mmCIF file of C-alpha atoms in Angstrom:
data_model
loop_
_atom_site.group_PDB
_atom_site.id
_atom_site.type_symbol
_atom_site.label_atom_id
_atom_site.label_comp_id
_atom_site.label_asym_id
_atom_site.label_seq_id
_atom_site.Cartn_x
_atom_site.Cartn_y
_atom_site.Cartn_z
ATOM 1 C CA UNK A 12 10.677 -47.185 11.655
ATOM 2 C CA UNK A 13 8.967 -43.730 11.991
ATOM 3 C CA UNK A 14 7.227 -42.656 15.147
ATOM 4 C CA UNK A 15 4.666 -39.990 14.092
ATOM 5 C CA UNK A 16 3.780 -38.836 17.601
ATOM 6 C CA UNK A 17 7.427 -38.464 18.631
ATOM 7 C CA UNK A 18 8.274 -36.739 15.359
ATOM 8 C CA UNK A 19 5.375 -34.335 15.868
ATOM 9 C CA UNK A 20 6.514 -33.491 19.408
ATOM 10 C CA UNK A 21 10.085 -32.961 18.207
ATOM 11 C CA UNK A 22 8.919 -30.705 15.380
ATOM 12 C CA UNK A 23 6.793 -28.653 17.768
ATOM 13 C CA UNK A 24 9.657 -28.363 20.260
ATOM 14 C CA UNK A 25 12.051 -27.323 17.503
ATOM 15 C CA UNK A 26 9.669 -24.604 16.338
ATOM 16 C CA UNK A 27 9.336 -23.238 19.854
ATOM 17 C CA UNK A 28 13.110 -23.259 20.389
ATOM 18 C CA UNK A 29 13.637 -21.430 17.106
ATOM 19 C CA UNK A 30 10.931 -18.925 18.036
ATOM 20 C CA UNK A 31 12.603 -18.306 21.389
ATOM 21 C CA UNK A 32 15.997 -17.842 19.741
ATOM 22 C CA UNK A 33 14.513 -15.410 17.238
ATOM 23 C CA UNK A 34 12.825 -13.453 20.024
ATOM 24 C CA UNK A 35 16.124 -13.295 21.902
ATOM 25 C CA UNK A 36 17.947 -12.096 18.788
ATOM 26 C CA UNK A 37 15.356 -9.399 18.092
ATOM 27 C CA UNK A 38 15.442 -8.362 21.748
ATOM 28 C CA UNK A 39 19.219 -8.091 21.615
ATOM 29 C CA UNK A 40 19.018 -5.779 18.589
ATOM 30 C CA UNK A 41 16.128 -3.734 19.955
ATOM 31 C CA UNK A 42 17.752 -3.370 23.375
ATOM 32 C CA UNK A 43 20.574 -1.377 21.769
ATOM 33 C CA UNK A 44 18.336 1.030 19.861
ATOM 34 C CA UNK A 45 16.508 4.028 21.345
ATOM 35 C CA UNK A 46 12.726 3.688 21.316
ATOM 36 C CA UNK A 47 10.921 6.419 19.341
ATOM 37 C CA UNK A 48 8.939 8.535 21.777
ATOM 38 C CA UNK A 49 5.160 8.660 21.813
ATOM 39 C CA UNK A 50 3.602 11.527 19.877
ATOM 40 C CA UNK A 51 0.104 12.831 19.321
ATOM 41 C CA UNK A 52 0.559 13.539 15.604
ATOM 42 C CA UNK A 53 -2.074 12.169 13.235
ATOM 43 C CA UNK A 54 -1.066 9.522 10.664
ATOM 44 C CA UNK A 55 0.924 10.763 7.679
ATOM 45 C CA UNK A 56 -1.612 9.000 5.466
ATOM 46 C CA UNK A 57 -4.292 11.418 6.731
ATOM 47 C CA UNK A 58 -2.305 14.613 6.145
ATOM 48 C CA UNK A 59 -2.591 16.612 2.890
ATOM 49 C CA UNK A 60 0.034 15.733 0.270
ATOM 50 C CA UNK A 61 1.062 17.045 -3.136
ATOM 51 C CA UNK A 62 1.826 14.951 -6.239
ATOM 52 C CA UNK A 63 2.718 16.516 -9.602
ATOM 53 C CA UNK A 64 1.519 19.920 -8.432
ATOM 54 C CA UNK A 65 -1.873 18.638 -7.234
ATOM 55 C CA UNK A 66 -2.693 18.684 -3.505
ATOM 56 C CA UNK A 67 -4.899 15.942 -2.094
ATOM 57 C CA UNK A 68 -6.672 16.115 1.276
ATOM 58 C CA UNK A 69 -7.393 12.566 2.575
ATOM 59 C CA UNK A 70 -10.764 11.814 4.133
ATOM 60 C CA UNK A 71 -10.844 11.101 7.878
ATOM 61 C CA UNK A 72 -13.962 8.985 7.470
ATOM 62 C CA UNK A 73 -15.011 6.608 4.705
ATOM 63 C CA UNK A 74 -18.644 6.584 5.828
ATOM 64 C CA UNK A 75 -21.057 6.821 2.892
ATOM 65 C CA UNK A 76 -18.332 7.130 0.259
ATOM 66 C CA UNK A 77 -19.297 6.192 -3.321
ATOM 67 C CA UNK A 78 -17.800 7.163 -6.670
ATOM 68 C CA UNK A 79 -17.941 6.094 -10.320
ATOM 69 C CA UNK A 80 -14.894 6.399 -12.552
ATOM 70 C CA UNK A 81 -12.036 4.575 -14.236
ATOM 71 C CA UNK A 82 -10.007 1.841 -12.559
ATOM 72 C CA UNK A 83 -6.508 0.770 -13.561
ATOM 73 C CA UNK A 84 -4.128 -1.737 -11.999
ATOM 74 C CA UNK A 85 -0.492 -1.947 -10.879
ATOM 75 C CA UNK A 86 1.708 -4.934 -10.217
ATOM 76 C CA UNK A 87 5.211 -6.152 -11.144
ATOM 77 C CA UNK A 88 7.002 -2.808 -10.906
ATOM 78 C CA UNK A 89 5.747 -2.253 -7.349
ATOM 79 C CA UNK A 90 5.593 -5.830 -6.027
ATOM 80 C CA UNK A 91 7.694 -6.172 -2.863
ATOM 81 C CA UNK A 92 7.979 -2.420 -2.284
ATOM 82 C CA UNK A 93 6.510 -0.347 0.543
ATOM 83 C CA UNK A 94 2.954 0.928 0.256
ATOM 84 C CA UNK A 95 1.821 4.257 1.686
ATOM 85 C CA UNK A 96 0.589 2.583 4.886
ATOM 86 C CA UNK A 97 3.959 0.906 5.483
ATOM 87 C CA UNK A 98 3.045 -2.601 4.308
ATOM 88 C CA UNK A 99 4.978 -4.510 1.667
ATOM 89 C CA UNK A 100 2.950 -4.497 -1.540
ATOM 90 C CA UNK A 101 1.834 -7.956 -2.606
ATOM 91 C CA UNK A 102 0.241 -7.918 -6.048
ATOM 92 C CA UNK A 103 -1.423 -11.278 -5.350
ATOM 93 C CA UNK A 104 -3.527 -9.914 -2.464
ATOM 94 C CA UNK A 105 -6.924 -8.238 -2.849
ATOM 95 C CA UNK A 106 -5.888 -4.643 -2.184
ATOM 96 C CA UNK A 107 -6.095 -1.325 -3.971
ATOM 97 C CA UNK A 108 -4.761 2.226 -3.979
ATOM 98 C CA UNK A 109 -6.982 5.274 -3.514
ATOM 99 C CA UNK A 110 -6.071 8.953 -3.310
ATOM 100 C CA UNK A 111 -8.384 9.932 -0.438
ATOM 101 C CA UNK A 112 -9.895 7.032 1.521
ATOM 102 C CA UNK A 113 -8.437 6.130 4.954
ATOM 103 C CA UNK A 114 -6.002 3.226 4.974
ATOM 104 C CA UNK A 115 -7.514 -0.235 5.522
ATOM 105 C CA UNK A 116 -10.973 0.885 4.339
ATOM 106 C CA UNK A 117 -12.822 -2.053 2.802
ATOM 107 C CA UNK A 118 -14.400 -1.078 -0.514
ATOM 108 C CA UNK A 119 -16.570 -2.894 -3.014
ATOM 109 C CA UNK A 120 -15.379 -2.315 -6.562
ATOM 110 C CA UNK A 121 -17.877 -3.179 -9.286
ATOM 111 C CA UNK A 122 -16.845 -3.391 -12.930
ATOM 112 C CA UNK A 123 -19.690 -1.547 -14.655
ATOM 113 C CA UNK A 124 -18.719 -3.074 -18.003
ATOM 114 C CA UNK A 125 -19.168 -6.747 -17.039
ATOM 115 C CA UNK A 126 -21.009 -6.682 -13.704
ATOM 116 C CA UNK A 127 -18.232 -8.377 -11.689
ATOM 117 C CA UNK A 128 -17.888 -7.182 -8.089
ATOM 118 C CA UNK A 129 -15.204 -7.653 -5.439
ATOM 119 C CA UNK A 130 -14.247 -6.347 -1.973
ATOM 120 C CA UNK A 131 -10.696 -5.001 -1.600
ATOM 121 C CA UNK A 132 -8.732 -3.249 1.150
ATOM 122 C CA UNK A 133 -7.156 0.181 0.639
ATOM 123 C CA UNK A 134 -3.464 0.044 1.578
ATOM 124 C CA UNK A 135 -1.824 2.545 -0.793
ATOM 125 C CA UNK A 136 -2.189 5.972 -2.399
ATOM 126 C CA UNK A 137 -2.925 6.501 -6.109
ATOM 127 C CA UNK A 138 -3.575 6.378 -9.012
ATOM 128 C CA UNK A 139 -2.106 9.746 -9.957
ATOM 129 C CA UNK A 140 -3.355 9.743 -13.535
ATOM 130 C CA UNK A 141 -6.129 12.126 -14.557
ATOM 131 C CA UNK A 142 -9.555 10.514 -14.666
ATOM 132 C CA UNK A 143 -8.677 7.379 -12.689
ATOM 133 C CA UNK A 144 -10.167 6.794 -9.238
ATOM 134 C CA UNK A 145 -8.679 3.477 -8.058
ATOM 135 C CA UNK A 146 -5.619 1.308 -8.753
ATOM 136 C CA UNK A 147 -6.281 -2.419 -8.335
ATOM 137 C CA UNK A 148 -3.755 -5.056 -7.374
ATOM 138 C CA UNK A 149 -2.952 -7.666 -10.029
ATOM 139 C CA UNK A 150 -5.196 -10.171 -8.229
ATOM 140 C CA UNK A 151 -8.046 -7.678 -8.046
ATOM 141 C CA UNK A 152 -7.665 -6.694 -11.693
ATOM 142 C CA UNK A 153 -7.798 -10.325 -12.832
ATOM 143 C CA UNK A 154 -10.846 -11.111 -10.685
ATOM 144 C CA UNK A 155 -12.713 -8.069 -12.015
ATOM 145 C CA UNK A 156 -11.742 -8.614 -15.638
ATOM 146 C CA UNK A 157 -9.631 -5.438 -15.845
ATOM 147 C CA UNK A 158 -6.213 -7.066 -16.267
ATOM 148 C CA UNK A 159 -6.255 -7.748 -20.010
ATOM 149 C CA UNK A 160 -7.867 -4.460 -21.000
ATOM 150 C CA UNK A 161 -5.843 -2.341 -18.571
ATOM 151 C CA UNK A 162 -8.648 -0.039 -17.455
ATOM 152 C CA UNK A 163 -12.420 -0.248 -16.943
ATOM 153 C CA UNK A 164 -15.258 1.913 -15.728
ATOM 154 C CA UNK A 165 -16.100 0.970 -12.122
ATOM 155 C CA UNK A 166 -18.046 1.954 -9.052
ATOM 156 C CA UNK A 167 -16.224 2.232 -5.700
ATOM 157 C CA UNK A 168 -18.284 2.169 -2.496
ATOM 158 C CA UNK A 169 -17.528 1.504 1.157
ATOM 159 C CA UNK A 170 -18.433 -2.048 2.156
ATOM 160 C CA UNK A 171 -20.750 -2.481 5.161
ATOM 161 C CA UNK A 172 -20.887 -0.936 8.605
ATOM 162 C CA UNK A 173 -18.571 -1.619 11.526
ATOM 163 C CA UNK A 174 -20.277 -2.388 14.892
ATOM 164 C CA UNK A 175 -19.367 0.265 17.451
ATOM 165 C CA UNK A 176 -17.888 2.659 14.892
ATOM 166 C CA UNK A 177 -17.883 6.290 16.041
ATOM 167 C CA UNK A 178 -19.917 8.991 14.229
ATOM 168 C CA UNK A 179 -16.799 10.182 12.385
ATOM 169 C CA UNK A 180 -16.007 6.673 11.139
ATOM 170 C CA UNK A 181 -13.318 5.661 13.634
ATOM 171 C CA UNK A 182 -13.133 2.101 14.995
ATOM 172 C CA UNK A 183 -13.675 1.798 18.769
ATOM 173 C CA UNK A 184 -10.531 1.382 20.879
ATOM 174 C CA UNK A 185 -8.422 1.010 22.817
ATOM 175 C CA UNK A 186 -5.636 -0.363 20.615
ATOM 176 C CA UNK A 187 -2.088 -1.551 21.291
ATOM 177 C CA UNK A 188 1.056 -2.216 19.278
ATOM 178 C CA UNK A 189 2.834 -5.480 20.055
ATOM 179 C CA UNK A 190 6.589 -4.879 20.111
ATOM 180 C CA UNK A 191 7.939 -8.098 21.609
ATOM 181 C CA UNK A 192 7.199 -11.610 22.890
ATOM 182 C CA UNK A 193 9.469 -13.412 25.365
ATOM 183 C CA UNK A 194 9.646 -16.724 27.173
ATOM 184 C CA UNK A 195 11.496 -15.022 30.077
ATOM 185 C CA UNK A 196 9.380 -12.557 32.048
ATOM 186 C CA UNK A 197 12.398 -10.443 33.051
ATOM 187 C CA UNK A 198 13.086 -9.641 29.388
ATOM 188 C CA UNK A 199 9.488 -8.542 28.924
ATOM 189 C CA UNK A 200 9.672 -6.416 32.076
ATOM 190 C CA UNK A 201 12.817 -4.644 30.835
ATOM 191 C CA UNK A 202 11.168 -3.768 27.523
ATOM 192 C CA UNK A 203 7.964 -2.764 29.320
ATOM 193 C CA UNK A 204 9.946 -0.319 31.482
ATOM 194 C CA UNK A 205 11.567 1.162 28.374
ATOM 195 C CA UNK A 206 8.158 1.659 26.743
ATOM 196 C CA UNK A 207 6.908 3.534 29.815
ATOM 197 C CA UNK A 208 10.030 5.699 29.820
ATOM 198 C CA UNK A 209 9.461 6.508 26.135
ATOM 199 C CA UNK A 210 6.014 7.893 26.928
ATOM 200 C CA UNK A 211 3.733 4.910 26.201
ATOM 201 C CA UNK A 212 1.936 5.203 29.533
ATOM 202 C CA UNK A 213 -0.735 2.591 28.818
ATOM 203 C CA UNK A 214 1.704 -0.204 27.920
ATOM 204 C CA UNK A 215 1.202 -3.667 29.407
ATOM 205 C CA UNK A 216 2.622 -7.182 29.618
ATOM 206 C CA UNK A 217 0.131 -9.704 28.315
ATOM 207 C CA UNK A 218 0.578 -13.380 29.191
ATOM 208 C CA UNK A 219 -0.346 -16.184 26.786
ATOM 209 C CA UNK A 220 0.439 -19.896 26.599
ATOM 210 C CA UNK A 221 1.063 -21.434 23.168
ATOM 211 C CA UNK A 222 1.612 -25.200 22.760
ATOM 212 C CA UNK A 223 2.600 -25.462 26.409
ATOM 213 C CA UNK A 224 5.126 -22.610 26.307
ATOM 214 C CA UNK A 225 4.508 -19.354 28.193
ATOM 215 C CA UNK A 226 4.991 -16.123 26.271
ATOM 216 C CA UNK A 227 5.086 -12.659 27.821
ATOM 217 C CA UNK A 228 3.997 -10.201 25.155
ATOM 218 C CA UNK A 229 4.794 -6.494 25.455
ATOM 219 C CA UNK A 230 2.070 -4.187 24.156
ATOM 220 C CA UNK A 231 2.763 -0.469 23.681
ATOM 221 C CA UNK A 232 -0.280 1.669 24.282
ATOM 222 C CA UNK A 233 -2.858 2.699 24.593
ATOM 223 C CA UNK A 234 -4.317 4.340 21.483
ATOM 224 C CA UNK A 235 -7.900 5.539 21.215
ATOM 225 C CA UNK A 236 -8.196 4.915 17.466
ATOM 226 C CA UNK A 237 -6.747 2.500 14.946
ATOM 227 C CA UNK A 238 -5.254 5.430 13.044
ATOM 228 C CA UNK A 239 -3.318 6.569 16.124
ATOM 229 C CA UNK A 240 -2.145 2.988 16.667
ATOM 230 C CA UNK A 241 -1.014 2.758 13.050
ATOM 231 C CA UNK A 242 1.079 5.910 13.472
ATOM 232 C CA UNK A 243 2.753 4.339 16.502
ATOM 233 C CA UNK A 244 3.278 1.033 14.685
ATOM 234 C CA UNK A 245 5.069 2.749 11.810
ATOM 235 C CA UNK A 246 7.234 4.656 14.283
ATOM 236 C CA UNK A 247 8.029 1.643 16.471
ATOM 237 C CA UNK A 248 8.668 -0.710 13.552
ATOM 238 C CA UNK A 249 11.908 1.184 12.875
ATOM 239 C CA UNK A 250 13.202 -0.549 16.017
ATOM 240 C CA UNK A 251 10.873 -3.530 16.431
ATOM 241 C CA UNK A 252 10.552 -5.318 13.109
ATOM 242 C CA UNK A 253 7.222 -7.096 12.839
ATOM 243 C CA UNK A 254 5.379 -4.788 15.250
ATOM 244 C CA UNK A 255 1.633 -4.967 14.674
ATOM 245 C CA UNK A 256 -1.617 -3.355 15.856
ATOM 246 C CA UNK A 257 -4.114 -5.268 17.973
ATOM 247 C CA UNK A 258 -7.373 -4.414 19.728
ATOM 248 C CA UNK A 259 -7.905 -4.952 23.453
#
């Protein structure tokens, strides 16, 4: 005879045990690898780059951006591969590629041929075909009615304002990069000491309780802008798989 409450408690306990084992495994791997040192370099996605003999200079701010042109889409051949910002491309998410806009800019794309409109997030560079201004994900192309035709004339414009955004379009900080979460404080303290030694002077240990289990989370920091934090995340993710940016 089933006991739902007991089964639920067992399932929750099992998940926590597995999470702790995974954290220990990741810690064991990370403990053997040198931590990339902190650097003040700007994100690679904001530096000029050259494709097919053409040099593009990315914008540092998306504020007020608006452009009309041709949209295309990309999908199966890129699905599961790395995007320019370091994410894994998922053709079923509402994202897009743009040659100049800062990564993670939210843009409204309007199909000028049928009136459909949709908000997508920039997470890649492209399209590098003359006359095209944005490459939609498969999901975005289907929602906007571009998928079957292949291309369409669209308008791309930045979506909304961000409270507290700086005059040059940066999000307000500070920001951190989470590099580990442990149930044993001493493990967190060892990683914290390594982060300080690697030059991440604003690092911290942040305590949180989840389903009755205490977790000590190690945050590398601090970073004044989300772009600086993204640079650090890409650098640290070579050692700490699953590292992610978070605000204070």
